[in-house]
Short mmCIF file of C-alpha atoms in Angstrom, two decimals:
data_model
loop_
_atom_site.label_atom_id
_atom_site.label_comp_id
_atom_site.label_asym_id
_atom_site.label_seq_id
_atom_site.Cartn_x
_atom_site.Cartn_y
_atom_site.Cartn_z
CA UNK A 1 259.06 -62.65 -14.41
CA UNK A 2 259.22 -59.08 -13.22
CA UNK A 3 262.41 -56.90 -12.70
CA UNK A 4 262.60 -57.61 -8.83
CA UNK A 5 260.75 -60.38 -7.76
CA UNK A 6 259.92 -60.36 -3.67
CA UNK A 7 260.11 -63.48 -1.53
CA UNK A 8 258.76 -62.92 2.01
CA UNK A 9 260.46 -66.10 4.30
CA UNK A 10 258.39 -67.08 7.12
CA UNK A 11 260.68 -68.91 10.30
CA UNK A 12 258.83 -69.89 13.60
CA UNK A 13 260.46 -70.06 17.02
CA UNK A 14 261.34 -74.18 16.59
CA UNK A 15 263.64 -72.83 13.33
CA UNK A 16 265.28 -70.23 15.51
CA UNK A 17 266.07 -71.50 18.38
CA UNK A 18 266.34 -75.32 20.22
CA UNK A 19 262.91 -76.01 22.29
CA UNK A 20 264.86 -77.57 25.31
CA UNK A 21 268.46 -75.63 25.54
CA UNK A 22 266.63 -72.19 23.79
CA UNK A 23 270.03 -72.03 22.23
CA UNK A 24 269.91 -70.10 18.58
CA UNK A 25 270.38 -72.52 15.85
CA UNK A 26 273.00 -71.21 14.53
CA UNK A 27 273.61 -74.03 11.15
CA UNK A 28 269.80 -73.10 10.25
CA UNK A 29 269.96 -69.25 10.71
CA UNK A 30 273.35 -68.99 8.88
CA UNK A 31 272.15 -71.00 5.65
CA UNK A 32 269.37 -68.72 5.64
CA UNK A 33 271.53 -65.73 5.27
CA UNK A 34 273.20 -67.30 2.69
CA UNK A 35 270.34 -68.00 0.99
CA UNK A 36 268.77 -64.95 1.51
CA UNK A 37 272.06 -63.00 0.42
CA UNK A 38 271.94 -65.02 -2.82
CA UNK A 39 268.62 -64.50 -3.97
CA UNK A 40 269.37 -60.74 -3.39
CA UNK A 41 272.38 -60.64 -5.85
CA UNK A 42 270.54 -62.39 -8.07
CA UNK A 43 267.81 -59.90 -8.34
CA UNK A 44 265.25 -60.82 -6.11
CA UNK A 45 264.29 -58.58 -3.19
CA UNK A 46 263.74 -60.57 0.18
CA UNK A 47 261.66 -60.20 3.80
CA UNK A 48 261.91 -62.30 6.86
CA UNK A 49 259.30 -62.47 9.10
CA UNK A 50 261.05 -64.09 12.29
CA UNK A 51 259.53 -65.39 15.48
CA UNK A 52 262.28 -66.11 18.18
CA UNK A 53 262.15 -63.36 20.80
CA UNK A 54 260.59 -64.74 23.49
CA UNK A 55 262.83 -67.98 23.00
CA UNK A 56 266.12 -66.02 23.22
CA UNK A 57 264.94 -64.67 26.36
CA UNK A 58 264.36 -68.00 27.59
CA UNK A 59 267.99 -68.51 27.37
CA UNK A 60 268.98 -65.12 28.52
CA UNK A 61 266.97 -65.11 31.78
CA UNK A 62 267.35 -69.06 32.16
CA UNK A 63 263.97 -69.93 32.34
CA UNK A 64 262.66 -73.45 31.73
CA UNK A 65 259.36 -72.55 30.13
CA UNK A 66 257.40 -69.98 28.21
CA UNK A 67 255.25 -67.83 31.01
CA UNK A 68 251.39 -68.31 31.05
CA UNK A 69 250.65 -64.11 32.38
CA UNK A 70 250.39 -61.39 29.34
CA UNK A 71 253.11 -59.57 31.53
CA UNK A 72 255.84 -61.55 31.33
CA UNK A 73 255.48 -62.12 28.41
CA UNK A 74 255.67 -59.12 27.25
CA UNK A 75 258.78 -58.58 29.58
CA UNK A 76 260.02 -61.24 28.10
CA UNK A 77 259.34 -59.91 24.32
CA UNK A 78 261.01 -56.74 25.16
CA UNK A 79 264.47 -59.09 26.28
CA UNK A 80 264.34 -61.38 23.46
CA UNK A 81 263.52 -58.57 20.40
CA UNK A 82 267.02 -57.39 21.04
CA UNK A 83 268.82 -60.73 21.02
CA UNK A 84 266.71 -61.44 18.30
CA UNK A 85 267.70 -58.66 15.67
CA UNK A 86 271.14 -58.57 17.05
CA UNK A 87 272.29 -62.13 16.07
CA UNK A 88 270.43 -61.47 12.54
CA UNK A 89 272.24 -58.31 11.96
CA UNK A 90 275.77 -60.19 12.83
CA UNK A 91 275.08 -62.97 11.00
CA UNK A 92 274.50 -60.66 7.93
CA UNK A 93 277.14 -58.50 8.24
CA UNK A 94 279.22 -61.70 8.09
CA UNK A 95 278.21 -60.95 4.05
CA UNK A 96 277.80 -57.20 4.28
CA UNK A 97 274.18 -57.01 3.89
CA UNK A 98 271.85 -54.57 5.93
CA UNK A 99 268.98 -55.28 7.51
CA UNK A 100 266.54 -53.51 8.97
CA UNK A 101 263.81 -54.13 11.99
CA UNK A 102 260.28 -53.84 11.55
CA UNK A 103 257.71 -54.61 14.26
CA UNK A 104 254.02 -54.71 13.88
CA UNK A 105 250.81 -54.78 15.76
CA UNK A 106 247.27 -55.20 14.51
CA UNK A 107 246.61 -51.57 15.35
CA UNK A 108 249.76 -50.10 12.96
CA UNK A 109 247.69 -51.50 9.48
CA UNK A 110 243.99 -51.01 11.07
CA UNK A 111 244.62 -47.19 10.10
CA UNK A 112 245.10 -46.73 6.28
CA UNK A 113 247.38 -43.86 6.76
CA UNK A 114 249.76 -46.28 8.89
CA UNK A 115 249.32 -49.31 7.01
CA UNK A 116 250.19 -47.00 3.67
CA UNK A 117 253.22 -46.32 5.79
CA UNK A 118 254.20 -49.76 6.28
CA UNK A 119 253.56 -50.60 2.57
CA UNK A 120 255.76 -47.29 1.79
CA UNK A 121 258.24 -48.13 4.38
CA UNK A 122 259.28 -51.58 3.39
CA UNK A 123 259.32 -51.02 -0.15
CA UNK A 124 261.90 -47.98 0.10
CA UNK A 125 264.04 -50.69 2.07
CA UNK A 126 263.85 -52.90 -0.98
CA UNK A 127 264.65 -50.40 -2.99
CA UNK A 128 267.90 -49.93 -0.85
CA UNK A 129 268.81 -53.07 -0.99
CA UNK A 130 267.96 -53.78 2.69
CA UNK A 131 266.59 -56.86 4.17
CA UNK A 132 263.55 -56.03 6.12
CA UNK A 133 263.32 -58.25 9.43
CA UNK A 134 259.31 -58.03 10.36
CA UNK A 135 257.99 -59.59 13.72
CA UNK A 136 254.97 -58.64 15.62
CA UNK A 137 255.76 -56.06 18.55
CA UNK A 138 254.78 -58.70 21.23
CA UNK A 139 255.74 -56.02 23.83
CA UNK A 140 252.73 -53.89 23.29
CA UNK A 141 250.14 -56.58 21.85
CA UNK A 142 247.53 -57.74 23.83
CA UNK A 143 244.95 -60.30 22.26
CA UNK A 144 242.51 -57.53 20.51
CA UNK A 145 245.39 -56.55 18.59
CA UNK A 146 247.00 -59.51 17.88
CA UNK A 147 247.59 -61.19 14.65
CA UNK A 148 247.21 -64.17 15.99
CA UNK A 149 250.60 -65.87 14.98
CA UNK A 150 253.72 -64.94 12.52
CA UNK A 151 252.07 -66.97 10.18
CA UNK A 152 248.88 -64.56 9.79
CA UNK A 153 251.63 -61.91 9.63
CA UNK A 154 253.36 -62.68 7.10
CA UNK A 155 250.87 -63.49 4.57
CA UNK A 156 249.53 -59.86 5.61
CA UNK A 157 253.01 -58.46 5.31
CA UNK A 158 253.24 -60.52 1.49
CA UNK A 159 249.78 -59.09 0.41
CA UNK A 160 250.80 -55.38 1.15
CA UNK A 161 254.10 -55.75 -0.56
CA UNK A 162 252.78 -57.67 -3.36
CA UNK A 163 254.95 -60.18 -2.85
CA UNK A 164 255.49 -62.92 -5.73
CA UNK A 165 256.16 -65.62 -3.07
CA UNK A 166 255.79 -66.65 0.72
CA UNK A 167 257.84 -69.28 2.18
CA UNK A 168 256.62 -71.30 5.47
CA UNK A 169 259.32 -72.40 7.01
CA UNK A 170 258.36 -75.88 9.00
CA UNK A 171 260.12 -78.75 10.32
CA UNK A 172 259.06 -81.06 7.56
CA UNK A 173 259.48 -81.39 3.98
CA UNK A 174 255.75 -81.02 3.09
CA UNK A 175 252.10 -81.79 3.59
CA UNK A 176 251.10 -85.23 3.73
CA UNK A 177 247.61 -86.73 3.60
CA UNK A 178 248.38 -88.78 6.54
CA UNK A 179 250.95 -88.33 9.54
CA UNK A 180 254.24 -89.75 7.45
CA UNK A 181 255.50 -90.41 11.28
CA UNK A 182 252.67 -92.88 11.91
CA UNK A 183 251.75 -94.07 8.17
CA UNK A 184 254.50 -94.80 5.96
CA UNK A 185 252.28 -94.88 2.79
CA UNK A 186 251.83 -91.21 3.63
CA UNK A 187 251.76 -89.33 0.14
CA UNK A 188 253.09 -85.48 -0.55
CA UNK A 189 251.02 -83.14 -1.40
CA UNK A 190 253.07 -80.90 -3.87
CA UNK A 191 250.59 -78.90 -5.60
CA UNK A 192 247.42 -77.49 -4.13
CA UNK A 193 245.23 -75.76 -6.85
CA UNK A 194 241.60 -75.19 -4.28
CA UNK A 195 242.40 -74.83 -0.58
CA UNK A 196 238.78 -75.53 0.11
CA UNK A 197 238.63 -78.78 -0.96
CA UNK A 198 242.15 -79.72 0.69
CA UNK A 199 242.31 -83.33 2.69
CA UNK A 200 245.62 -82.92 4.25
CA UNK A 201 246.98 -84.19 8.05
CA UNK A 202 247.74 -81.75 10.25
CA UNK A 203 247.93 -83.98 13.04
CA UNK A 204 251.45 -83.43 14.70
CA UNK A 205 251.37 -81.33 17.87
CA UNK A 206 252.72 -77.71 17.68
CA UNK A 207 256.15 -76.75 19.41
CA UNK A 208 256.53 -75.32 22.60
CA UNK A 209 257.57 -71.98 22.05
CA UNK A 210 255.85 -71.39 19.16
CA UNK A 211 251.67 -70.30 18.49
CA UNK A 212 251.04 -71.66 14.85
CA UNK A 213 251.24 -74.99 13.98
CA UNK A 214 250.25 -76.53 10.51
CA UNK A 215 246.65 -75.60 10.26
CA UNK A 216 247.85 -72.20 10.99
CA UNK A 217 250.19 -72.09 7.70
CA UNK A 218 246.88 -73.51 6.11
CA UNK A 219 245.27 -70.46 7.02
CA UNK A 220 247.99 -67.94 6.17
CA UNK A 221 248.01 -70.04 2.53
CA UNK A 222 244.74 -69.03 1.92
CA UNK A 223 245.47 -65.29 2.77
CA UNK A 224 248.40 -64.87 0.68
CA UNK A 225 247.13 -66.94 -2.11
CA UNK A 226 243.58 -64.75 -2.39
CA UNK A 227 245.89 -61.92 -2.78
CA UNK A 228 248.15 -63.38 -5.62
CA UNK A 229 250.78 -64.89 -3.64
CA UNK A 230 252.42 -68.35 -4.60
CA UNK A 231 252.98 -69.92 -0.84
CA UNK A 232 255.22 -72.89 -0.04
CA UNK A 233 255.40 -74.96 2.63
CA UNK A 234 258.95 -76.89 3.10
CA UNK A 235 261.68 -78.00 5.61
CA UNK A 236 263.26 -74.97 7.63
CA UNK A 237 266.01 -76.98 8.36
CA UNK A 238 267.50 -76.49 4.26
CA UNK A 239 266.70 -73.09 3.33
CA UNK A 240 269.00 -73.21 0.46
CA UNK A 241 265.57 -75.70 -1.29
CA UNK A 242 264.19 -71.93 -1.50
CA UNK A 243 266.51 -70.95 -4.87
CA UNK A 244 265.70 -74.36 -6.57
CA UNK A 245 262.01 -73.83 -5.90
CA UNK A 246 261.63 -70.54 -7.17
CA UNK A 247 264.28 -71.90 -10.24
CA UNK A 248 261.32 -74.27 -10.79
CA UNK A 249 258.36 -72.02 -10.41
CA UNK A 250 259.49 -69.51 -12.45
CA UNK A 251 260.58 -72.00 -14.81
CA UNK A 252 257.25 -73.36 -15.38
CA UNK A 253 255.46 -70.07 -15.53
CA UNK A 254 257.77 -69.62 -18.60
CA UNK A 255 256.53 -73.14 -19.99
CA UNK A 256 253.15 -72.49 -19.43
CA UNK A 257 252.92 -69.14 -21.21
CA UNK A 258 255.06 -70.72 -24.13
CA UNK A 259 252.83 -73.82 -23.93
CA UNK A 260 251.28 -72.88 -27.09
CA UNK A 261 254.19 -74.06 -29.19
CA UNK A 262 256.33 -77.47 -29.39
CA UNK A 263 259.49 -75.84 -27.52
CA UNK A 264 257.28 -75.10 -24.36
CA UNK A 265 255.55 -78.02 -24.16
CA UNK A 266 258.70 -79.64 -24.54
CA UNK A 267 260.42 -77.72 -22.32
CA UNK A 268 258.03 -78.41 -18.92
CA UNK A 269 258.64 -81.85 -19.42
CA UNK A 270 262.07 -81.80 -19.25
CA UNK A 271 262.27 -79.41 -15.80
CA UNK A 272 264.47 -80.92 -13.00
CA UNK A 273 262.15 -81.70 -10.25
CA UNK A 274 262.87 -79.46 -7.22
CA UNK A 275 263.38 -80.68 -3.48
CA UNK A 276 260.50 -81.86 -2.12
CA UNK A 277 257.44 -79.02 -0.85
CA UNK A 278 254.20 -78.11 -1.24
CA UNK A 279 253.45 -75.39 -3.06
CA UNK A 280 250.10 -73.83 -3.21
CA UNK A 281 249.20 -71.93 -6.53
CA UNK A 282 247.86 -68.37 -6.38
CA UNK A 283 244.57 -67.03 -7.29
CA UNK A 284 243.64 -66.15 -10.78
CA UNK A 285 241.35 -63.08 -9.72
CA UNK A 286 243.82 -61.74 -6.60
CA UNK A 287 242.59 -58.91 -4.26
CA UNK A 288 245.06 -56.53 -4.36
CA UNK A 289 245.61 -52.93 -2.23
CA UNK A 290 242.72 -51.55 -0.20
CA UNK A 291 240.40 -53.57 -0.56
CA UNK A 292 242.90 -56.42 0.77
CA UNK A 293 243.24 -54.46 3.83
CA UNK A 294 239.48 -54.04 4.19
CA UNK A 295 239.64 -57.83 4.42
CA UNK A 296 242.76 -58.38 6.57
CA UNK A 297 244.22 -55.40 7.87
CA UNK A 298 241.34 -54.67 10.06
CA UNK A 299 239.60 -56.35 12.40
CA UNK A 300 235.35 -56.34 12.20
CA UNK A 301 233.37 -54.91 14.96
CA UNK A 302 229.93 -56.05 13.94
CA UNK A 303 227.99 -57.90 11.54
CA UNK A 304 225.54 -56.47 8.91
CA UNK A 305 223.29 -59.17 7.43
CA UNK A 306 221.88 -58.27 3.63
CA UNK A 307 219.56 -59.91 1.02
CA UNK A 308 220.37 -61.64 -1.82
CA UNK A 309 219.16 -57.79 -3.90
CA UNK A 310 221.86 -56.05 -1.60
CA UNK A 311 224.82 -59.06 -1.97
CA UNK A 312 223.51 -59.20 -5.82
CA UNK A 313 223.92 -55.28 -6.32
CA UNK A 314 227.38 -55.55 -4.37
CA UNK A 315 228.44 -57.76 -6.79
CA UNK A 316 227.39 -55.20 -9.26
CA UNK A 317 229.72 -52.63 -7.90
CA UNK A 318 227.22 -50.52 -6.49
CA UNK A 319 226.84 -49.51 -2.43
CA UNK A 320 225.29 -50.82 0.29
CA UNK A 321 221.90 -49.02 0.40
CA UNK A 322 219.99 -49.54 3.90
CA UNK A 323 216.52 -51.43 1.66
CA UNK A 324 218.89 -54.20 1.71
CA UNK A 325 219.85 -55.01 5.19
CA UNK A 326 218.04 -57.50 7.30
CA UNK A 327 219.96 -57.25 10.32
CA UNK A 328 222.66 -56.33 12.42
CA UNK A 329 224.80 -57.49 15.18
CA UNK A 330 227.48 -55.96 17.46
CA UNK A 331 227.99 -52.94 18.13
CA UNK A 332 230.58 -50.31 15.96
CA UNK A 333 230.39 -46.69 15.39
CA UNK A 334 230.90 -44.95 12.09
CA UNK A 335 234.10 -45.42 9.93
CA UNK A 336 234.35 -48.84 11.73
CA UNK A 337 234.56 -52.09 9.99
CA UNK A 338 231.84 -54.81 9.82
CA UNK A 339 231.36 -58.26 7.75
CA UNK A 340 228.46 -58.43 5.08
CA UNK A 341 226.30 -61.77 5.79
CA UNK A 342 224.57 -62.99 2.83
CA UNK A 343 221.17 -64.27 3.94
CA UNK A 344 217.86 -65.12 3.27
CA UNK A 345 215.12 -62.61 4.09
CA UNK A 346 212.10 -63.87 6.01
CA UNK A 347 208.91 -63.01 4.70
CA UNK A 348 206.58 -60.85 6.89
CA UNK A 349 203.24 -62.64 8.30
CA UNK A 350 200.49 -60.78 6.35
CA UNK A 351 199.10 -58.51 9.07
CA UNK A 352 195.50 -55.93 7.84
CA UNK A 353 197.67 -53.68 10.76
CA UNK A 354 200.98 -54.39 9.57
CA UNK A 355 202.35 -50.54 7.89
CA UNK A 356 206.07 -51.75 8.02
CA UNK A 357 206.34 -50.90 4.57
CA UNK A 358 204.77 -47.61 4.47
CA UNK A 359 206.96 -44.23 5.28
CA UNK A 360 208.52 -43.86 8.53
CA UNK A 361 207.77 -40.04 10.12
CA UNK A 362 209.20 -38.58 12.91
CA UNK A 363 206.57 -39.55 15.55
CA UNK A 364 207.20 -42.80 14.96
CA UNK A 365 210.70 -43.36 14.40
CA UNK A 366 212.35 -40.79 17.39
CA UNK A 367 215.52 -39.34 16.25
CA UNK A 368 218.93 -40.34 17.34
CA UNK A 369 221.60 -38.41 19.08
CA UNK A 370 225.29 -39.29 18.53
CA UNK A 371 226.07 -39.46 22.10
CA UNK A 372 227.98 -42.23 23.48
CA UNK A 373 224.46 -43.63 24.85
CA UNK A 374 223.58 -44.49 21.30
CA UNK A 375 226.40 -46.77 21.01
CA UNK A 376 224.20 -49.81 23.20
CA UNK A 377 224.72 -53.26 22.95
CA UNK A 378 222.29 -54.28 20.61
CA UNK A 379 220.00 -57.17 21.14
CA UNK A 380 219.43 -59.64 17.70
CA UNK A 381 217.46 -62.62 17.93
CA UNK A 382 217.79 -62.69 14.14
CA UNK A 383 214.37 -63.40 13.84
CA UNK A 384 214.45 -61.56 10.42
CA UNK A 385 215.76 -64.08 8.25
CA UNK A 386 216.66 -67.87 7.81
CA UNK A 387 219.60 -69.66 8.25
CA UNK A 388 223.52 -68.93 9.21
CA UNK A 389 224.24 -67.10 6.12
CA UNK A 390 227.65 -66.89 4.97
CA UNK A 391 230.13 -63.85 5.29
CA UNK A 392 230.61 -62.38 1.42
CA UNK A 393 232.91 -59.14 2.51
CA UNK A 394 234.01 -56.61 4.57
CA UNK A 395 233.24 -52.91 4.80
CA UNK A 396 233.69 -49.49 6.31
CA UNK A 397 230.20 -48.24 7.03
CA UNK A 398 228.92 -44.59 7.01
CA UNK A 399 226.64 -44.93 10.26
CA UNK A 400 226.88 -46.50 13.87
CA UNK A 401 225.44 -49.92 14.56
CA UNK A 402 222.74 -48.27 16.10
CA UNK A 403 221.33 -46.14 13.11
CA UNK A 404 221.35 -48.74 11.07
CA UNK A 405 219.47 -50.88 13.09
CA UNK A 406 216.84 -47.90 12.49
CA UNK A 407 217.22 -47.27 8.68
CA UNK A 408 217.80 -51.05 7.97
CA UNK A 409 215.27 -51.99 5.42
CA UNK A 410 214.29 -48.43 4.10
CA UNK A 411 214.61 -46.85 1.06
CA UNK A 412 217.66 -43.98 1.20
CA UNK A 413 214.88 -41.02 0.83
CA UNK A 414 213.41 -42.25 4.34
CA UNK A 415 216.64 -41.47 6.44
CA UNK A 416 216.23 -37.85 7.36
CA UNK A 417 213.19 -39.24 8.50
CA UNK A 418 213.96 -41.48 10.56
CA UNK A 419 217.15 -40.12 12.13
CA UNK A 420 216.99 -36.50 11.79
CA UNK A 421 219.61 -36.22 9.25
CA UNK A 422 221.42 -38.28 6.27
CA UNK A 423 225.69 -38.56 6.20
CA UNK A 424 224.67 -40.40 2.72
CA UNK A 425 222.76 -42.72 1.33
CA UNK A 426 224.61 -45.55 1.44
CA UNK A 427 225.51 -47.61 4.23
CA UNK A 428 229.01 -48.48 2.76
CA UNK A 429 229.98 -46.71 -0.48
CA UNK A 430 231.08 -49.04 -2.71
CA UNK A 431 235.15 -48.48 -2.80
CA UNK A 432 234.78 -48.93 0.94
CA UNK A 433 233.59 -52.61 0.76
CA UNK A 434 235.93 -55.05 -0.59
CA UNK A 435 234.00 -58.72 -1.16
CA UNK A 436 235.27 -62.29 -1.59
CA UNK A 437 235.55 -64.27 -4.89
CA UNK A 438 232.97 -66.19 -5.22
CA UNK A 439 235.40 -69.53 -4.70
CA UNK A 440 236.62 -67.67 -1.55
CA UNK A 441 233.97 -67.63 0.51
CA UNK A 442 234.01 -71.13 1.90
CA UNK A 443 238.11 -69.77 3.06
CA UNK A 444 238.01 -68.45 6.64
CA UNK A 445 238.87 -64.71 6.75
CA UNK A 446 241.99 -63.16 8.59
CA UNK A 447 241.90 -65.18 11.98
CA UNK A 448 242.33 -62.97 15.39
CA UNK A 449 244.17 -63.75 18.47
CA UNK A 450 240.48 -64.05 20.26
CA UNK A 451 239.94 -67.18 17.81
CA UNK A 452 243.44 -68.56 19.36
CA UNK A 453 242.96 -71.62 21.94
CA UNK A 454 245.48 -72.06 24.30
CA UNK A 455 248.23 -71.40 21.41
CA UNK A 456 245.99 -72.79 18.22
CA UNK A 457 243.94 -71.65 16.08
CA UNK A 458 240.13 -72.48 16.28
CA UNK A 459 239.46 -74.56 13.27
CA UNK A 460 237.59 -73.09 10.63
CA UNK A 461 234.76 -74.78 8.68
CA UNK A 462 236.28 -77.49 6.76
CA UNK A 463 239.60 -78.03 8.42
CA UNK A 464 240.01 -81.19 10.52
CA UNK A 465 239.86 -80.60 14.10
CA UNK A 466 242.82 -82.13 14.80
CA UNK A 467 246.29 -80.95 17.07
CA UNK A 468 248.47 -78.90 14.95
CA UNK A 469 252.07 -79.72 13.59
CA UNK A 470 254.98 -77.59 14.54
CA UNK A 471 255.61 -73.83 14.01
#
């Protein structure tokens, strides 16, 4: 175990405050302190992400109901934020322990320079022995800079702190492969080694204050585990099952790396089994730094679709050279960020006339100007290759969607050519793309609010489409 540990804890709006009086729940909030003050003497260094704001305003303003208009909302958001971080900074001053407010859009990690002062800001709060308190800054979001739900957030927020573990606070013990509510042979689910092939009910309906819902923590698993997080799902409602959890994790990673010998493999067999949870294991190749915010701190613009030579080379560490592009869709500008789309090139119809593949000249190929005009919708029929493809990355690209429609599928000398002048040669330099493993790319990528239906998430490939369980 390293010197100072971090836990990130995760509580939705249903743990914060009561759905139909909106009145703080105060038994829940104050274990939590406890808990959270205890793991800090003890050497770990903690983060709460906490929903609640717009449910304390609720109360404040004695309305019924969460508001459908963006507005009032965000009226509301502005009211609630300061009931919010008021109650948590009484309740852990009860214990003398500072805490400090953090609130987050989309936009503050999209730039590097901000999202390195995020990364730089919280950990010099750690370091202080402050409590950071992150929610998103609902006030200012609107749904192209939304995370989508605190769940999304705080596996972002545990990925740029490097965070050793990220509790989901929910209002049940575990995952079950059925609805335990409906089906009392319902089993736990306590260990999850391969999201993707995860069978697991999700069927309860979300809360009505909240966004997320079950599927939702599904989705922020697979976030936080692809960057080396270990993320557990248990019951809000006894936060002090977070010390005997991490007592247990920690105690098998011991085991495990003494497993070699009698005394370890003794030793994991005679562990006290911790309160029920699931508890979904991290991966063994994690993507750490910036290329984890290529992949989830910004949001893609367009699509570039490459050959299996371009993916192949990608894997090889090189760039993305424009002979290996197929396609493109959307429409970005340079420095912007795009997914890569693996697909399958479709061969040309032999044509005596056909000179695609000799060298583009001026006269044929006009060049560009960078005016605003360039940046067009762009029109893609993707009559270029077969099949969906599937997304392998993400990257920053050197050119507009535009010019590489033009260069896409010529060699690197050809560009001046075509365009009247060459940035580079590459596409995407290669520390500027930042790719899946190979066992991630069946996992659905950061989700944005635009995906969000009425509150939910849209399912992603492979997750039932079901109703969701409570935030």
């Amino acid at each position: 175990m390293k010197k100072h540990p971090i836990i990130v804890i995760k509580l939705g709006t249903s743990s914060i405050v009561d759905e139909k009086t909106h009145q703080p729940l105060l038994s829940i909030l104050a274990l939590l302190v406890e808990t959270a003050v205890s793991l800090r003497k003890n050497g770990y260094r903690v983060i709460i992400v906490s929903s609640g704001a717009i449910g304390m305003a609720l109360e404040k303003m004695d309305l019924e109901r969460r508001p459908k208009h963006l507005p009032q909302v965000q009226a509301l958001a502005a009211i609630g934020q300061c009931r919010l971080i008021a109650l948590w900074d009484q309740l852990f001053e009860r214990l003398r322990q500072p805490v400090a407010q953090i609130l987050l859009t989309r936009n503050d990690i999209a730039d590097r320079t901000q999202y390195l002062n995020a990364q730089n800001t919280i950990g010099e709060l750690l370091n202080m022995g402050v409590i950071p308190i992150v929610n998103e800054n609902d006030t200012l979001s609107v749904a192209e800079i939304k995370f989508g739900d605190n769940d999304t957030l705080s596996a972002i927020t545990a990925g740029m702190v490097g965070a050793d573990y990220l509790f989901l606070m929910t209002d049940v013990d575990c995952l079950y492969d059925k609805n335990p509510r409906q089906y009392p042979d319902a089993k736990a689910i306590e260990v999850v080694e391969d999201i993707a092939a995860l069978d697991a009910d999700v069927s309860s309906a979300g809360s009505a204050l909240g966004t997320g819902g079950m599927s939702t923590k599904i989705v922020a698993a697979k976030l936080a585990t692809a960057a080396g997080v270990t993320t557990v799902i248990t019951r809000s409602s006894k936060p002090s099952n977070i010390y005997s959890i991490v007592d247990y994790a920690e105690a098998l990673k011991a085991a495990k790396r003494s497993s070699t010998t009698d005394l370890g493999r003794e030793s994991s067999k005679t562990l006290t089994p911790p309160p029920l949870h699931t508890r979904f294991l991290p991966s063994e190749h994690p993507i750490r730094d910036r290329h984890f915010w290529l992949l989830h701190g910004l949001a893609p613009h367009g699509t570039i679709y490459v050959d299996h030579g371009a993916a192949g080379a990608l894997q090889n560490r090189a760039g993305l050279l424009p002979v290996g592009i197929v396609d493109v869709e959307g429409n970005f500008a340079q420095q912007e960020c795009v997914r890569i789309v693996e697909v399958t090139r479709r061969k040309p119809a032999t044509s005596s006339t056909d000179h695609s593949s000799g060298p583009v000249t001026p006269a044929s190929q006009p060049v560009l100007s960078r005016t605003a005009s360039s940046f067009g919708p762009l029109a893609t029929n993707h009559a270029s290759f077969d099949g969906p493809g599937h997304e392998i990355g993400r990257a920053l690209v050197n050119y507009s969607a535009v010019e590489i429609k033009r260069i896409a599928g010529h060699r690197s000398v050809d560009i001046t050519h075509i365009l009247g002048y060459a940035d580079s040669e590459y596409v995407a330099i290669r520390e500027n793309v930042a790719l899946l493993e190979r066992g991630e790319r069946t996992r659905p990528v950061t989700p944005v609010a635009s995906a969000l239906l009425g509150g939910h998430t849209a399912p992603s490939p492979g997750t039932p489409t079901t109703p969701l369980a409570n935030s």
